[in-house]
CSV table of C-alpha atoms in Angstrom, one decimal:
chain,number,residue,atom,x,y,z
R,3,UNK,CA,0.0,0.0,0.0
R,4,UNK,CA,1.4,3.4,-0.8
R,5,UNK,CA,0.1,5.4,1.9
R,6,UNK,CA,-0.4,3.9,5.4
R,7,UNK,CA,-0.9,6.5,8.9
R,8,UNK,CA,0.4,5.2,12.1
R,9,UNK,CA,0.0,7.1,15.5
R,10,UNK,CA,3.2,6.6,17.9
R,11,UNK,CA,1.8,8.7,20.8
R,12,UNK,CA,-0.7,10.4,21.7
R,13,UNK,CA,0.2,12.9,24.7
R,14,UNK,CA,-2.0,12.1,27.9
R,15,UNK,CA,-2.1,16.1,28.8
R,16,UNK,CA,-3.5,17.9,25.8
R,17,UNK,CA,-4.6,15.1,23.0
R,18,UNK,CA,-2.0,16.0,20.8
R,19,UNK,CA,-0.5,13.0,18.5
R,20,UNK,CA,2.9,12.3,17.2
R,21,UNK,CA,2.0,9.8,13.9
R,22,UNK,CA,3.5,9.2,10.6
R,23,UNK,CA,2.3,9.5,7.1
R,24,UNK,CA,4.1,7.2,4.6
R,25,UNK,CA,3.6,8.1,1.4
R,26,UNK,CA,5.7,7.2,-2.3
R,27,UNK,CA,8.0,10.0,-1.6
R,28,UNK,CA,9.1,8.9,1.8
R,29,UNK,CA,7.5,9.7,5.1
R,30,UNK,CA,6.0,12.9,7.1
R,31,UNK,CA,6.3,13.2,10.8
R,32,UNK,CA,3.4,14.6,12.0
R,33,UNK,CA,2.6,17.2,13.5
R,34,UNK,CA,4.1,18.9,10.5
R,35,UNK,CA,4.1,22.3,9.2
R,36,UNK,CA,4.5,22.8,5.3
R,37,UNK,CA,6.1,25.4,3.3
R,38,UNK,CA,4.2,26.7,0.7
R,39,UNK,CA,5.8,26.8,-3.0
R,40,UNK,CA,2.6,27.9,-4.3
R,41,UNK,CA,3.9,28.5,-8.0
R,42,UNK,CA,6.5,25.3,-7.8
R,43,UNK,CA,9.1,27.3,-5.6
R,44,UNK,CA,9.2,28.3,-1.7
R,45,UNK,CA,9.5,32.1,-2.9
R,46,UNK,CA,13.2,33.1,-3.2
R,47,UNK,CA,14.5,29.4,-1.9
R,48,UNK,CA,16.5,26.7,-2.9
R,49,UNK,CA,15.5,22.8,-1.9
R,50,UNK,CA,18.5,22.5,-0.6
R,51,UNK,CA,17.4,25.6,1.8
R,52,UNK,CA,14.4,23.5,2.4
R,53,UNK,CA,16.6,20.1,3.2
R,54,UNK,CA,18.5,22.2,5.7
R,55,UNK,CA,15.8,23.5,7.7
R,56,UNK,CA,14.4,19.8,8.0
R,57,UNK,CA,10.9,20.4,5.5
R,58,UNK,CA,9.3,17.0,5.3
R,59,UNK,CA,6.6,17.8,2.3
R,60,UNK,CA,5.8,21.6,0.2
R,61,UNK,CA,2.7,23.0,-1.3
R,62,UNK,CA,2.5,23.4,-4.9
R,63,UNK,CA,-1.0,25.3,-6.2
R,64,UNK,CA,-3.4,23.5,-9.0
R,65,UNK,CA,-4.4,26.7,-10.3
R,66,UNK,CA,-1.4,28.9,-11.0
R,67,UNK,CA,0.6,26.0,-12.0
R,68,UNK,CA,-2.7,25.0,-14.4
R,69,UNK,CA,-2.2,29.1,-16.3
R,70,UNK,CA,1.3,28.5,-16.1
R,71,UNK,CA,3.5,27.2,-16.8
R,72,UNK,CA,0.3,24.6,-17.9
R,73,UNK,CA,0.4,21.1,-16.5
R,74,UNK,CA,1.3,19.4,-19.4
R,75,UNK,CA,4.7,20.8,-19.3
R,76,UNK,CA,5.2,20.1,-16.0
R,77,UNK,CA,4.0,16.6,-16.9
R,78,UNK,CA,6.3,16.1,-20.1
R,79,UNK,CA,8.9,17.2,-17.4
R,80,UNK,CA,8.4,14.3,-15.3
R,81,UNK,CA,5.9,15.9,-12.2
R,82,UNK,CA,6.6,18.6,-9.8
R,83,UNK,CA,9.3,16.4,-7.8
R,84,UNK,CA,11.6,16.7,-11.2
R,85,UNK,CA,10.1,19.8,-12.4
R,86,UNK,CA,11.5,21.3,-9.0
R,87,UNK,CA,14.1,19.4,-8.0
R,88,UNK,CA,12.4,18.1,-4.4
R,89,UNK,CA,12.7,14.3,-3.9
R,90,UNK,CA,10.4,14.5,-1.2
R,91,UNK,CA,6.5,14.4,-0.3
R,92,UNK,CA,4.3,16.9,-2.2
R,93,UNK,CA,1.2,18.2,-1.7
R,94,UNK,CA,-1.3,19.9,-4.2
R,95,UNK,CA,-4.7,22.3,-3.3
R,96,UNK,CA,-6.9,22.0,-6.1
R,97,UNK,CA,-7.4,25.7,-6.8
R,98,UNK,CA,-10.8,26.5,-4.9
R,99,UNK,CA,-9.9,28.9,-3.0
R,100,UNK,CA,-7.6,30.6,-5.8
R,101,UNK,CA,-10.7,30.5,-7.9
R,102,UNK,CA,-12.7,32.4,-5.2
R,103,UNK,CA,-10.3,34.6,-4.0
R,104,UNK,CA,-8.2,35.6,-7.1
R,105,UNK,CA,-9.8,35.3,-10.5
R,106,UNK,CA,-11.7,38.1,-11.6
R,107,UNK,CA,-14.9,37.2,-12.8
R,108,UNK,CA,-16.7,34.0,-11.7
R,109,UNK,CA,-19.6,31.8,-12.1
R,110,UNK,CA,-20.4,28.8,-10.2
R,111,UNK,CA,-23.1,26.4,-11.2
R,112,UNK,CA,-23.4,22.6,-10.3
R,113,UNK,CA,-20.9,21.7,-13.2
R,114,UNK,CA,-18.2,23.5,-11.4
R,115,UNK,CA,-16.8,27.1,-12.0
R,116,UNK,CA,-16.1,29.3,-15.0
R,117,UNK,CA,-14.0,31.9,-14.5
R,118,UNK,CA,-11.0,34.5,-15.9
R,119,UNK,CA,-7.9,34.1,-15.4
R,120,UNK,CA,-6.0,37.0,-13.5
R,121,UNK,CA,-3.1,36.8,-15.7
R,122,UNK,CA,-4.4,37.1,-19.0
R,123,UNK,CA,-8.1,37.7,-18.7
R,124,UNK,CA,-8.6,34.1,-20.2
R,125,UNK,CA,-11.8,32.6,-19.9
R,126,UNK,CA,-11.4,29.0,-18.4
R,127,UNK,CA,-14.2,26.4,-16.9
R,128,UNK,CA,-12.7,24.7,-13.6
R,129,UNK,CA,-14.6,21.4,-13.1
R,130,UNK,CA,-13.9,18.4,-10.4
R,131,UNK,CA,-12.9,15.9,-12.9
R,132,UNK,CA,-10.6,18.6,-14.6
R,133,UNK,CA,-8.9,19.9,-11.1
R,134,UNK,CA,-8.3,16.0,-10.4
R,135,UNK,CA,-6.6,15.6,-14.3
R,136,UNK,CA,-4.4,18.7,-13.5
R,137,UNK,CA,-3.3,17.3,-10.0
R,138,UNK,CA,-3.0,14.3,-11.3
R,139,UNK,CA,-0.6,15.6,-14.5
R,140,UNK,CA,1.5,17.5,-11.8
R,141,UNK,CA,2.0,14.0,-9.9
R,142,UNK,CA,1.5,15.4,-6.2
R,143,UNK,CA,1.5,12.8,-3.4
R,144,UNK,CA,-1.4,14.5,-1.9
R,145,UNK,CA,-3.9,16.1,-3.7
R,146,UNK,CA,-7.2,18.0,-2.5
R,147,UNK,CA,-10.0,17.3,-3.4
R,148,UNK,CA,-12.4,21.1,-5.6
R,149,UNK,CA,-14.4,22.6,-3.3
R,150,UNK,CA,-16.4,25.8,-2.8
R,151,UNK,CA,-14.6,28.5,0.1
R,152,UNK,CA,-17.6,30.6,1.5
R,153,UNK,CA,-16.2,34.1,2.7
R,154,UNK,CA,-16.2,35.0,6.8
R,155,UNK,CA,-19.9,36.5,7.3
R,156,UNK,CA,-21.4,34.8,4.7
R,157,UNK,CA,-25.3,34.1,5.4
R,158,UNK,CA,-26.4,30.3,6.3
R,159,UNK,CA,-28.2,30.3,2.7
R,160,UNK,CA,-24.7,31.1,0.9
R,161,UNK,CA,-23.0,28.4,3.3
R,162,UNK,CA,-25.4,25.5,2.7
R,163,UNK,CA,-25.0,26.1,-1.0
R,164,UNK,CA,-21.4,25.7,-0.6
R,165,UNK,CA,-21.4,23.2,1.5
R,166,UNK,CA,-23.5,21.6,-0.9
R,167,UNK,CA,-21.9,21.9,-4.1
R,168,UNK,CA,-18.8,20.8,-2.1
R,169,UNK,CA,-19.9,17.5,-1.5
R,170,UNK,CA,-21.6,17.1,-4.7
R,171,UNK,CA,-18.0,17.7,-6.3
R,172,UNK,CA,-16.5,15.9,-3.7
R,173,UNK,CA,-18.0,12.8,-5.2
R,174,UNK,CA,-16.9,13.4,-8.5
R,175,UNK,CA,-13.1,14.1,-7.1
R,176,UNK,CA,-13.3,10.7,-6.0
R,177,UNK,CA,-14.6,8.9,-9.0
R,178,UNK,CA,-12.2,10.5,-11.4
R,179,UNK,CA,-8.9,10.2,-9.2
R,180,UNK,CA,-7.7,7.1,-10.6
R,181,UNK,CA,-4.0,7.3,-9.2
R,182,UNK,CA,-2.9,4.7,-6.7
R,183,UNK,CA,0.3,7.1,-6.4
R,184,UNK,CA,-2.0,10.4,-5.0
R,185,UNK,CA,-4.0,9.8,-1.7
R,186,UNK,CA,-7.3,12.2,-2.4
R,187,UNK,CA,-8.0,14.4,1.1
R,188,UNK,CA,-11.8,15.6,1.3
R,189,UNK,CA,-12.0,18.9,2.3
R,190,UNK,CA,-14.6,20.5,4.9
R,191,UNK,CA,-15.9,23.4,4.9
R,192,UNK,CA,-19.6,24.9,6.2
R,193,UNK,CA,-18.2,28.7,7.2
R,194,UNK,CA,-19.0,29.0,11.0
R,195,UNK,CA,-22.3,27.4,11.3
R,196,UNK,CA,-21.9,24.1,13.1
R,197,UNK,CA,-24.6,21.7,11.9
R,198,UNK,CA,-23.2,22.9,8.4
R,199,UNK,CA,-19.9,21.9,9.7
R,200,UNK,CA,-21.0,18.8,11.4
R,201,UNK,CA,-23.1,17.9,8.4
R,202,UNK,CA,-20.1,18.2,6.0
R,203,UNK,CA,-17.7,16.3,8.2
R,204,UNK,CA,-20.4,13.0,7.3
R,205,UNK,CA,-20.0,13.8,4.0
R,206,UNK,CA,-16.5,13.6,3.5
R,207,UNK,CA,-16.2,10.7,5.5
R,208,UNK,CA,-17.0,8.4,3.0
R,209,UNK,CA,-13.7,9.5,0.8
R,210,UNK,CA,-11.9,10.2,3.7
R,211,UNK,CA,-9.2,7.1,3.0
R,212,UNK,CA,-5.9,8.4,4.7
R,213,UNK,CA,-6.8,12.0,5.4
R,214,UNK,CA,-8.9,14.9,5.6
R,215,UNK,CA,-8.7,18.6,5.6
R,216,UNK,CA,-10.9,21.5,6.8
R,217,UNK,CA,-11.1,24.2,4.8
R,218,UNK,CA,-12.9,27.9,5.2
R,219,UNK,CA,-10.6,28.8,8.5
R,220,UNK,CA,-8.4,31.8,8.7
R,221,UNK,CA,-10.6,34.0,6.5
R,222,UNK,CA,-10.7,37.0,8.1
R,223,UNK,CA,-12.3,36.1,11.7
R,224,UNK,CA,-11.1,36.4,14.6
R,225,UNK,CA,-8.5,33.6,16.0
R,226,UNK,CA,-10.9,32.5,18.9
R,227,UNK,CA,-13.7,32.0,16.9
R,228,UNK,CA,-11.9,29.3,14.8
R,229,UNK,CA,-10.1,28.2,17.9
R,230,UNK,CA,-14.0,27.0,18.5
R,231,UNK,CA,-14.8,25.4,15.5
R,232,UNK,CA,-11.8,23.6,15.7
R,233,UNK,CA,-12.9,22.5,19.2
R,234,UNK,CA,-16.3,21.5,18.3
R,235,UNK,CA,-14.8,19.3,15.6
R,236,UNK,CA,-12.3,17.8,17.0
R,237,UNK,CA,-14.9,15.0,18.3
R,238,UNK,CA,-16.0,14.0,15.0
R,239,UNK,CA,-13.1,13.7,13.0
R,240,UNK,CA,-11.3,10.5,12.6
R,241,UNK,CA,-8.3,9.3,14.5
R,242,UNK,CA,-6.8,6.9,12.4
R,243,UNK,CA,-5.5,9.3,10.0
R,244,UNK,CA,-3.9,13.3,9.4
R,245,UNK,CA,-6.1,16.3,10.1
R,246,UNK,CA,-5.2,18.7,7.7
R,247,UNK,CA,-6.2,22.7,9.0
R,248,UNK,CA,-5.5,24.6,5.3
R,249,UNK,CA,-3.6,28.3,5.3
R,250,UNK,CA,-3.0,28.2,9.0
R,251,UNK,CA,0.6,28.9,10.7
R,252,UNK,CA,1.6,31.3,12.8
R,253,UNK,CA,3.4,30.4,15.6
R,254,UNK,CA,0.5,30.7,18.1
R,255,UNK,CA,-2.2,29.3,15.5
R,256,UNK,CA,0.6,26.3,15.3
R,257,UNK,CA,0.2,25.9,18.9
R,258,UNK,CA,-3.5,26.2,19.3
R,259,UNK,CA,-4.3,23.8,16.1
R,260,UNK,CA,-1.7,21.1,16.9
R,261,UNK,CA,-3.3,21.2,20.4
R,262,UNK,CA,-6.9,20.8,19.3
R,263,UNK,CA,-5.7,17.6,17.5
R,264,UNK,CA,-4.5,18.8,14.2
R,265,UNK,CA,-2.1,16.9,12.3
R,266,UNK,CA,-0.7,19.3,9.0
R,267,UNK,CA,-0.5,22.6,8.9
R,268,UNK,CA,0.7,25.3,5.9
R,269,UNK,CA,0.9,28.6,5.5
R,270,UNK,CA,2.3,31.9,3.4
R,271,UNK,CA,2.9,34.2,6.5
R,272,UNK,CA,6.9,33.1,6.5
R,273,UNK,CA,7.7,33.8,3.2
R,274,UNK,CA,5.6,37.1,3.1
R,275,UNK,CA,6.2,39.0,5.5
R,276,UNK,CA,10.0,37.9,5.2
R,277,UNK,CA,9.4,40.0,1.8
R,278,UNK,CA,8.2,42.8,4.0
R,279,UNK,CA,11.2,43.0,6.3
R,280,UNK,CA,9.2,40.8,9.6
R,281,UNK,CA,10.7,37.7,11.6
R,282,UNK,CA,9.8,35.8,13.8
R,283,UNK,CA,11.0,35.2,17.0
R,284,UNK,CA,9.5,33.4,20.2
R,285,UNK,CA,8.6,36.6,21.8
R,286,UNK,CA,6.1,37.6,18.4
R,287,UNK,CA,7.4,39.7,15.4
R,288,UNK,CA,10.5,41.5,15.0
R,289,UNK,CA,10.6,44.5,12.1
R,290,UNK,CA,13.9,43.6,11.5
R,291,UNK,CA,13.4,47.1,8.7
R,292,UNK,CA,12.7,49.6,11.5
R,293,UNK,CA,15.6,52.3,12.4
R,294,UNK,CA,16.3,50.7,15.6
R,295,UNK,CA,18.6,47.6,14.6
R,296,UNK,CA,20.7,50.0,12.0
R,297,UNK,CA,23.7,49.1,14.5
R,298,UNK,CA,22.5,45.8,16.0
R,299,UNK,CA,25.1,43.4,15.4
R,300,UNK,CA,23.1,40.0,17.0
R,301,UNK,CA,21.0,37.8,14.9
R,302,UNK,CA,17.9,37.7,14.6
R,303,UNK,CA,17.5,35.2,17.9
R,304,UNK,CA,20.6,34.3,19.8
R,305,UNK,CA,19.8,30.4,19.9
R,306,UNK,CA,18.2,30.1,16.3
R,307,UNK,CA,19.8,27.1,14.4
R,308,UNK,CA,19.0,28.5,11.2
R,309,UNK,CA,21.6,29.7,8.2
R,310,UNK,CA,20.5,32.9,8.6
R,311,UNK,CA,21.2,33.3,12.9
R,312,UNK,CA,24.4,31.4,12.5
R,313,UNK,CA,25.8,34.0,10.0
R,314,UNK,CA,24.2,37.4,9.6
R,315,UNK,CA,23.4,40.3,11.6
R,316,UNK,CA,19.8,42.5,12.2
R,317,UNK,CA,21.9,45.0,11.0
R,318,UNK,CA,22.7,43.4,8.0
R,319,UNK,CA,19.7,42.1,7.5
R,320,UNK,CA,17.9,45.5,7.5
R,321,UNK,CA,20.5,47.0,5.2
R,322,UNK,CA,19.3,44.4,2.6
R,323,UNK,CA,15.5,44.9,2.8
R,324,UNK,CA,16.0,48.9,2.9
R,325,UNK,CA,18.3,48.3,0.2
R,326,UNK,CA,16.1,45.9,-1.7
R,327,UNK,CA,18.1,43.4,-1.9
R,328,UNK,CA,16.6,39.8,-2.9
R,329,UNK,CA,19.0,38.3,-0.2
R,330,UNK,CA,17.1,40.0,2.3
R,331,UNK,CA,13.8,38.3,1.8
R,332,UNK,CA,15.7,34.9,1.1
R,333,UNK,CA,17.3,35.3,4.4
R,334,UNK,CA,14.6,36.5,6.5
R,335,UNK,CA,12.5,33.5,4.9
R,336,UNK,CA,15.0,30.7,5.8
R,337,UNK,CA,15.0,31.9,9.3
R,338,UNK,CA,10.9,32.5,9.5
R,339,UNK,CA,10.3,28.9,8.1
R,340,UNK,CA,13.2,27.5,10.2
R,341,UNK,CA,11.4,29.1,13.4
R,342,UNK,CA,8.5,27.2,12.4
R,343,UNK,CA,9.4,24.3,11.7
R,344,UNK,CA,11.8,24.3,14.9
R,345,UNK,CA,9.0,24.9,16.8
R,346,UNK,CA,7.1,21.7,15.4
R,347,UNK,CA,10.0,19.9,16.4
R,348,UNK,CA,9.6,21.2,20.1
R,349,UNK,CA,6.1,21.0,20.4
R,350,UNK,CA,6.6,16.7,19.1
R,351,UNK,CA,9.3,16.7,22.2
R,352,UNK,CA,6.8,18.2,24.4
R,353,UNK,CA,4.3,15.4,23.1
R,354,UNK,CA,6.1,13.1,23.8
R,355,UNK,CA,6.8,13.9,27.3
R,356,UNK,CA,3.3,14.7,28.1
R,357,UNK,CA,3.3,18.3,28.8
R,358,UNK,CA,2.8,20.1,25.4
R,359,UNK,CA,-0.1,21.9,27.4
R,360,UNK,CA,2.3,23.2,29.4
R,361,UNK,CA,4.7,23.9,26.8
R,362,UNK,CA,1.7,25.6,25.1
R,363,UNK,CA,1.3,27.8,28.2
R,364,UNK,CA,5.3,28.8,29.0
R,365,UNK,CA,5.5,29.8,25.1
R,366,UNK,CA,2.5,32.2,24.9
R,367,UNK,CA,2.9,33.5,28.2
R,368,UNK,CA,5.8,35.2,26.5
R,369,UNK,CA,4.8,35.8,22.9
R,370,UNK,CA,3.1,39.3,21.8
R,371,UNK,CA,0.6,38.6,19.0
């Protein structure tokens, strides 16, 4: 069998569980966070970067990589893990929420969506069988199943429908993913009304063979109130595989998920606001750009294993983003997805030794949001 989940502990204080995913291209420790490559790169990175801060498995995205460079080519190149040079585990979205948030016009209907491209102004239709063909072309390990993102505040009506048509295309995910190679993960959505929530969580489970992911978090509402979703799901979700919580990962979003039972976790905070001159630290955000490190001659954090601690300054470091220097961003995002990942590693320790609650506790006592 190509993909297999195995839990090795769960920790007695908090719920939490250390398991592993095996999968073709080797296996994920979980809990995991993921560096997104949305267009078939970790912005500004090399994999060898990636290799050094310990990644286990990247994000690619369905629907950039569909208007370009077009998943044929990707394909005829061999799949993303020779397209890009990563030998291990990859994971594709199937363009959803790109479809929702990004292209410019749209129109949904049962058959799935037709929309324009924001590149070219292209029209395009965006079914479930065809976002199954392009993830399948790209050769992901694991690949999401087309679904329909409601926005935050969206009215019941709106949410049911979307609910709806996601589990109408769910089914039709499932029929045309052929590939023994890609595990298919159902996605959950239902906005913030819980019997739209609970009622989607039944119908994924069906397709639900070695994962499952919930969708329509992080959009804009506050952290607690997803902090109580998450908590009113957690009892219905299965345990005998990963629980996949999509565009989530700050450091204290990392904490709270994996403590509500969460298993995967991905996010483009890192590499973004690297771009924008932030890192992170384990006291919250540091604007490495602002005047005051001009002539501070530490790293970033003084017991940070990354590239980026072990050799450069803040000073340094600020020079290159107010000089707009690419290595600035490439720096600062070795060190933000290092931090994260670090902490993963920490909070699996804590696991298990049975105290990641307190762990939990010590770290955000400290931490400024």
């Amino acid at each position: 069998m190509e993909f297999s989940y195995e839990i090795k502990k769960i920790c007695k204080q908090s719920g939490a569980r250390i398991g592993v995913l095996h999968t073709p291209h080797g296996d994920i420790e979980t809990p995991v966070f993921m560096p997104v490559g949305t267009q078939a790169t970790v912005k500004g990175l090399r994999p060898e970067d990636l290799h050094q801060m310990n990644a286990q498995i990247i994000l690619s995205n369905t629907y950039h990589l569909f208007l370009r460079p077009g998943e044929k080519i990707v394909k005829k190149a061999g799949g993303l893990h020779k397209f890009m040079n990563w030998n291990k585990p990859i994971l594709t979205d199937s363009g959803g929420f790109q479809v929702f948030s990004l292209a410019k016009l749209r129109k949904i209907s049962e058959d799935g969506v037709e929309f324009n491209s924001h590149l070219s102004g292209e029209k395009f239709i965006m079914t479930p069988e065809k976002a199954m063909q392009i993830e399948n072309d790209l050769g992901a390990d694991i690949i999401m199943a087309f679904d329909i993102c409601s926005k935050y505040g969206a009215s019941y009506k709106e949410a049911k429908e979307s609910a709806t048509l996601t589990k109408n295309w769910l089914k039709r995910c499932f029929d045309a993913q052929k590939n023994e190679k890609q595990m298919l993960f159902p996605i959950i959505q239902g906005n913030f009304y819980k019997d739209l929530r609970q009622q989607c969580i039944q119908d994924c489970l069906p397709y639900a063979k070695c994962g499952i992911a919930i969708g329509g978090l992080s959009v804009g509402e506050p952290k607690e109130l997803m902090y109580e979703m998450l908590d009113y799901m957690r009892p219905m979700l299965p345990e005998n595989m990963p629980r996949y919580l999509m565009g989530v990962g700050s450091p204290d979003c990392l904490l709270e998920g994996f403590a509500r039972g969460i298993d995967m976790m991905d996010c483009v905070l890192p590499t973004r606001i690297a771009r924008n001159g932030t890192a992170f630290t384990k006291n919250g955000k540091l604007v490495i750009k602002n005047a005051e490190f001009a002539e501070d001659f530490r790293p970033i954090e003084a017991d940070c294993d990354c590239y980026t601690c072990k050799h450069y300054t803040r000073a340094y470091l600020r020079h290159l983003i107010k000089a707009g220097e690419m290595l600035g961003a490439e720096l600062l995002s070795i060190h933000n997805l290092r931090h994260l990942i670090k902490l993963t590693e920490q909070i699996k320790e804590a696991i298990w030794q049975d105290r990641f609650l307190d762990f939990k506790n010590e770290y955000l006592k400290n931490y400024k949001i």
